[in-house]
Amino acid sequence: MSETQAVAAAGRQEPAADRDTVNQLASLASDLDWIKLRFNHADQVQIARSVHLMHGVATRIDKEQQYGLYWREDDEDDVL
């Protein structure tokens, strides 16, 4: 089993983080995104990857649990 599959399987076995915890994770990722500018380029790249992963976890749980923390555009097919 790959690491990604193991993480996905583990995520299905435990309850999702509560809304406040997901909100804190999203906020932390946003703060880290700004702070990364104080680092050299090589470190910024690594920090950006972390930010991307953190937002990925937060958006996935937000969507699954319908917390409404992340703004979502309406279906783009309906836009003229």
CSV table of N, CA and C in Angstrom, one decimal:
chain,number,residue,atom,x,y,z
A,1,MET,N,0.9,-1.2,0.0
A,1,MET,CA,0.0,0.0,0.0
A,1,MET,C,0.9,1.2,0.0
A,2,SER,N,0.6,2.2,-0.9
A,2,SER,CA,1.4,3.4,-0.9
A,2,SER,C,1.1,4.3,0.3
A,3,GLU,N,1.9,5.3,0.5
A,3,GLU,CA,1.7,6.2,1.6
A,3,GLU,C,0.4,7.0,1.4
A,4,THR,N,0.1,7.4,0.2
A,4,THR,CA,-1.1,8.1,-0.1
A,4,THR,C,-2.3,7.2,0.2
A,5,GLN,N,-2.3,6.0,-0.2
A,5,GLN,CA,-3.4,5.0,0.1
A,5,GLN,C,-3.5,4.8,1.6
A,6,ALA,N,-2.4,4.7,2.3
A,6,ALA,CA,-2.5,4.5,3.8
A,6,ALA,C,-3.1,5.7,4.5
A,7,VAL,N,-2.7,6.9,4.0
A,7,VAL,CA,-3.3,8.1,4.6
A,7,VAL,C,-4.8,8.2,4.3
A,8,ALA,N,-5.2,7.9,3.1
A,8,ALA,CA,-6.6,7.9,2.7
A,8,ALA,C,-7.4,6.9,3.6
A,9,ALA,N,-6.8,5.7,3.7
A,9,ALA,CA,-7.5,4.6,4.5
A,9,ALA,C,-7.6,5.0,6.0
A,10,ALA,N,-6.6,5.6,6.5
A,10,ALA,CA,-6.6,6.0,7.9
A,10,ALA,C,-7.6,7.1,8.1
A,11,GLY,N,-7.7,8.0,7.1
A,11,GLY,CA,-8.7,9.1,7.2
A,11,GLY,C,-10.1,8.7,7.2
A,12,ARG,N,-10.4,7.5,6.6
A,12,ARG,CA,-11.8,7.0,6.5
A,12,ARG,C,-12.1,6.3,7.9
A,13,GLN,N,-11.1,5.9,8.6
A,13,GLN,CA,-11.4,5.2,9.8
A,13,GLN,C,-11.7,6.1,11.0
A,14,GLU,N,-11.2,7.3,11.0
A,14,GLU,CA,-11.4,8.3,12.1
A,14,GLU,C,-12.3,9.4,11.7
A,15,PRO,N,-13.0,9.9,12.7
A,15,PRO,CA,-13.9,11.1,12.4
A,15,PRO,C,-13.1,12.3,11.9
A,16,ALA,N,-13.8,13.1,11.1
A,16,ALA,CA,-13.1,14.3,10.6
A,16,ALA,C,-12.9,15.3,11.7
A,17,ALA,N,-11.9,16.1,11.5
A,17,ALA,CA,-11.7,17.2,12.5
A,17,ALA,C,-12.9,18.1,12.6
A,18,ASP,N,-13.1,18.7,13.7
A,18,ASP,CA,-14.2,19.6,13.9
A,18,ASP,C,-14.0,20.9,13.1
A,19,ARG,N,-15.1,21.7,13.0
A,19,ARG,CA,-15.0,22.9,12.2
A,19,ARG,C,-14.0,23.9,12.7
A,20,ASP,N,-13.9,24.0,14.0
A,20,ASP,CA,-12.9,25.0,14.6
A,20,ASP,C,-11.4,24.5,14.3
A,21,THR,N,-11.2,23.2,14.3
A,21,THR,CA,-9.8,22.7,14.0
A,21,THR,C,-9.5,22.9,12.6
A,22,VAL,N,-10.4,22.7,11.7
A,22,VAL,CA,-10.2,22.9,10.3
A,22,VAL,C,-10.0,24.4,10.0
A,23,ASN,N,-10.7,25.2,10.6
A,23,ASN,CA,-10.6,26.7,10.5
A,23,ASN,C,-9.2,27.1,10.9
A,24,GLN,N,-8.7,26.5,12.0
A,24,GLN,CA,-7.4,26.8,12.6
A,24,GLN,C,-6.3,26.4,11.6
A,25,LEU,N,-6.5,25.2,11.0
A,25,LEU,CA,-5.5,24.7,10.0
A,25,LEU,C,-5.5,25.6,8.8
A,26,ALA,N,-6.6,26.0,8.3
A,26,ALA,CA,-6.6,26.9,7.1
A,26,ALA,C,-6.0,28.3,7.5
A,27,SER,N,-6.2,28.8,8.7
A,27,SER,CA,-5.6,30.0,9.1
A,27,SER,C,-4.1,29.9,9.2
A,28,LEU,N,-3.7,28.8,9.8
A,28,LEU,CA,-2.3,28.6,9.9
A,28,LEU,C,-1.6,28.5,8.6
A,29,ALA,N,-2.2,27.8,7.6
A,29,ALA,CA,-1.7,27.7,6.3
A,29,ALA,C,-1.6,29.1,5.6
A,30,SER,N,-2.6,29.9,5.8
A,30,SER,CA,-2.6,31.3,5.2
A,30,SER,C,-1.5,32.1,5.9
A,31,ASP,N,-1.3,32.0,7.2
A,31,ASP,CA,-0.3,32.8,7.9
A,31,ASP,C,1.1,32.3,7.4
A,32,LEU,N,1.3,31.0,7.3
A,32,LEU,CA,2.6,30.5,6.8
A,32,LEU,C,2.9,30.9,5.4
A,33,ASP,N,1.8,31.1,4.5
A,33,ASP,CA,2.0,31.5,3.2
A,33,ASP,C,2.6,32.9,3.2
A,34,TRP,N,2.2,33.8,4.1
A,34,TRP,CA,2.8,35.1,4.2
A,34,TRP,C,4.2,35.1,4.8
A,35,ILE,N,4.4,34.3,5.8
A,35,ILE,CA,5.7,34.2,6.5
A,35,ILE,C,6.8,33.7,5.6
A,36,LYS,N,6.4,32.8,4.6
A,36,LYS,CA,7.4,32.2,3.8
A,36,LYS,C,8.2,33.3,3.0
A,37,LEU,N,7.7,34.4,2.8
A,37,LEU,CA,8.4,35.5,2.0
A,37,LEU,C,9.6,36.0,2.7
A,38,ARG,N,9.8,35.7,4.0
A,38,ARG,CA,10.9,36.1,4.8
A,38,ARG,C,12.1,35.1,4.6
A,39,PHE,N,11.9,34.0,3.9
A,39,PHE,CA,12.9,33.0,3.7
A,39,PHE,C,13.5,33.1,2.3
A,40,ASN,N,14.7,32.4,2.2
A,40,ASN,CA,15.3,32.3,0.9
A,40,ASN,C,14.4,31.5,-0.1
A,41,HIS,N,14.8,31.6,-1.3
A,41,HIS,CA,13.9,30.9,-2.4
A,41,HIS,C,13.8,29.4,-2.1
A,42,ALA,N,14.9,28.8,-1.9
A,42,ALA,CA,14.8,27.3,-1.7
A,42,ALA,C,13.9,26.9,-0.5
A,43,ASP,N,14.0,27.7,0.6
A,43,ASP,CA,13.1,27.4,1.7
A,43,ASP,C,11.6,27.8,1.4
A,44,GLN,N,11.4,28.8,0.6
A,44,GLN,CA,10.1,29.2,0.2
A,44,GLN,C,9.4,28.1,-0.6
A,45,VAL,N,10.1,27.4,-1.4
A,45,VAL,CA,9.6,26.3,-2.2
A,45,VAL,C,9.1,25.2,-1.3
A,46,GLN,N,9.9,24.9,-0.3
A,46,GLN,CA,9.5,23.8,0.7
A,46,GLN,C,8.3,24.3,1.5
A,47,ILE,N,8.3,25.5,1.9
A,47,ILE,CA,7.2,26.0,2.7
A,47,ILE,C,5.9,26.1,1.9
A,48,ALA,N,6.0,26.5,0.6
A,48,ALA,CA,4.9,26.5,-0.3
A,48,ALA,C,4.2,25.2,-0.4
A,49,ARG,N,5.1,24.1,-0.5
A,49,ARG,CA,4.5,22.8,-0.6
A,49,ARG,C,3.7,22.4,0.7
A,50,SER,N,4.2,22.8,1.8
A,50,SER,CA,3.5,22.6,3.1
A,50,SER,C,2.2,23.3,3.1
A,51,VAL,N,2.2,24.6,2.7
A,51,VAL,CA,1.0,25.4,2.6
A,51,VAL,C,0.0,24.7,1.7
A,52,HIS,N,0.4,24.2,0.6
A,52,HIS,CA,-0.5,23.6,-0.4
A,52,HIS,C,-1.1,22.3,0.2
A,53,LEU,N,-0.3,21.5,0.9
A,53,LEU,CA,-0.8,20.3,1.6
A,53,LEU,C,-1.8,20.6,2.7
A,54,MET,N,-1.4,21.6,3.5
A,54,MET,CA,-2.3,22.0,4.6
A,54,MET,C,-3.7,22.5,4.1
A,55,HIS,N,-3.7,23.4,3.1
A,55,HIS,CA,-4.9,23.8,2.5
A,55,HIS,C,-5.7,22.7,1.8
A,56,GLY,N,-5.0,21.7,1.3
A,56,GLY,CA,-5.6,20.5,0.7
A,56,GLY,C,-6.4,19.7,1.7
A,57,VAL,N,-5.8,19.5,2.9
A,57,VAL,CA,-6.4,18.8,4.0
A,57,VAL,C,-7.7,19.6,4.4
A,58,ALA,N,-7.5,20.9,4.6
A,58,ALA,CA,-8.6,21.7,5.1
A,58,ALA,C,-9.7,21.8,4.1
A,59,THR,N,-9.4,22.0,2.9
A,59,THR,CA,-10.5,22.0,1.9
A,59,THR,C,-11.2,20.7,1.7
A,60,ARG,N,-10.5,19.6,1.8
A,60,ARG,CA,-11.1,18.3,1.7
A,60,ARG,C,-12.1,18.1,2.8
A,61,ILE,N,-11.7,18.3,4.0
A,61,ILE,CA,-12.6,18.1,5.2
A,61,ILE,C,-13.7,19.1,5.1
A,62,ASP,N,-13.4,20.4,4.8
A,62,ASP,CA,-14.4,21.4,4.7
A,62,ASP,C,-15.5,21.0,3.7
A,63,LYS,N,-15.1,20.4,2.6
A,63,LYS,CA,-16.1,20.0,1.6
A,63,LYS,C,-16.9,18.8,2.1
A,64,GLU,N,-16.2,17.8,2.6
A,64,GLU,CA,-16.8,16.6,3.1
A,64,GLU,C,-17.8,16.8,4.2
A,65,GLN,N,-17.5,17.7,5.1
A,65,GLN,CA,-18.3,18.0,6.3
A,65,GLN,C,-19.3,19.2,6.1
A,66,GLN,N,-19.1,19.9,4.9
A,66,GLN,CA,-19.9,21.0,4.6
A,66,GLN,C,-19.8,22.1,5.6
A,67,TYR,N,-18.6,22.4,6.1
A,67,TYR,CA,-18.4,23.5,7.1
A,67,TYR,C,-18.6,24.9,6.5
A,68,GLY,N,-18.3,25.0,5.2
A,68,GLY,CA,-18.5,26.3,4.5
A,68,GLY,C,-17.4,27.3,4.9
A,69,LEU,N,-16.2,26.8,5.2
A,69,LEU,CA,-15.1,27.7,5.5
A,69,LEU,C,-14.4,28.3,4.3
A,70,TYR,N,-14.4,27.5,3.2
A,70,TYR,CA,-13.7,28.0,2.0
A,70,TYR,C,-14.8,28.5,1.1
A,71,TRP,N,-14.6,29.6,0.4
A,71,TRP,CA,-15.6,30.2,-0.5
A,71,TRP,C,-15.5,29.3,-1.8
A,72,ARG,N,-16.7,29.0,-2.3
A,72,ARG,CA,-16.8,28.2,-3.5
A,72,ARG,C,-17.6,29.0,-4.5
A,73,GLU,N,-17.1,29.0,-5.8
A,73,GLU,CA,-17.9,29.6,-6.9
A,73,GLU,C,-19.0,28.7,-7.2
A,74,ASP,N,-20.1,29.3,-7.7
A,74,ASP,CA,-21.2,28.5,-8.2
A,74,ASP,C,-20.7,27.7,-9.4
A,75,ASP,N,-21.5,26.7,-9.8
A,75,ASP,CA,-21.2,25.9,-11.0
A,75,ASP,C,-20.9,26.9,-12.2
A,76,GLU,N,-19.6,26.8,-12.7
A,76,GLU,CA,-19.2,27.7,-13.8
A,76,GLU,C,-20.0,27.4,-15.1
A,77,ASP,N,-20.6,26.2,-15.2
A,77,ASP,CA,-21.4,26.0,-16.4
A,77,ASP,C,-22.6,26.8,-16.5
A,78,ASP,N,-23.1,27.3,-15.4
A,78,ASP,CA,-24.3,28.1,-15.4
A,78,ASP,C,-24.0,29.6,-15.7
A,79,VAL,N,-22.7,30.0,-15.7
A,79,VAL,CA,-22.4,31.4,-16.0
A,79,VAL,C,-22.3,31.6,-17.5
A,80,LEU,N,-22.9,32.7,-17.9
A,80,LEU,CA,-22.9,33.1,-19.3
A,80,LEU,C,-21.7,34.0,-19.7
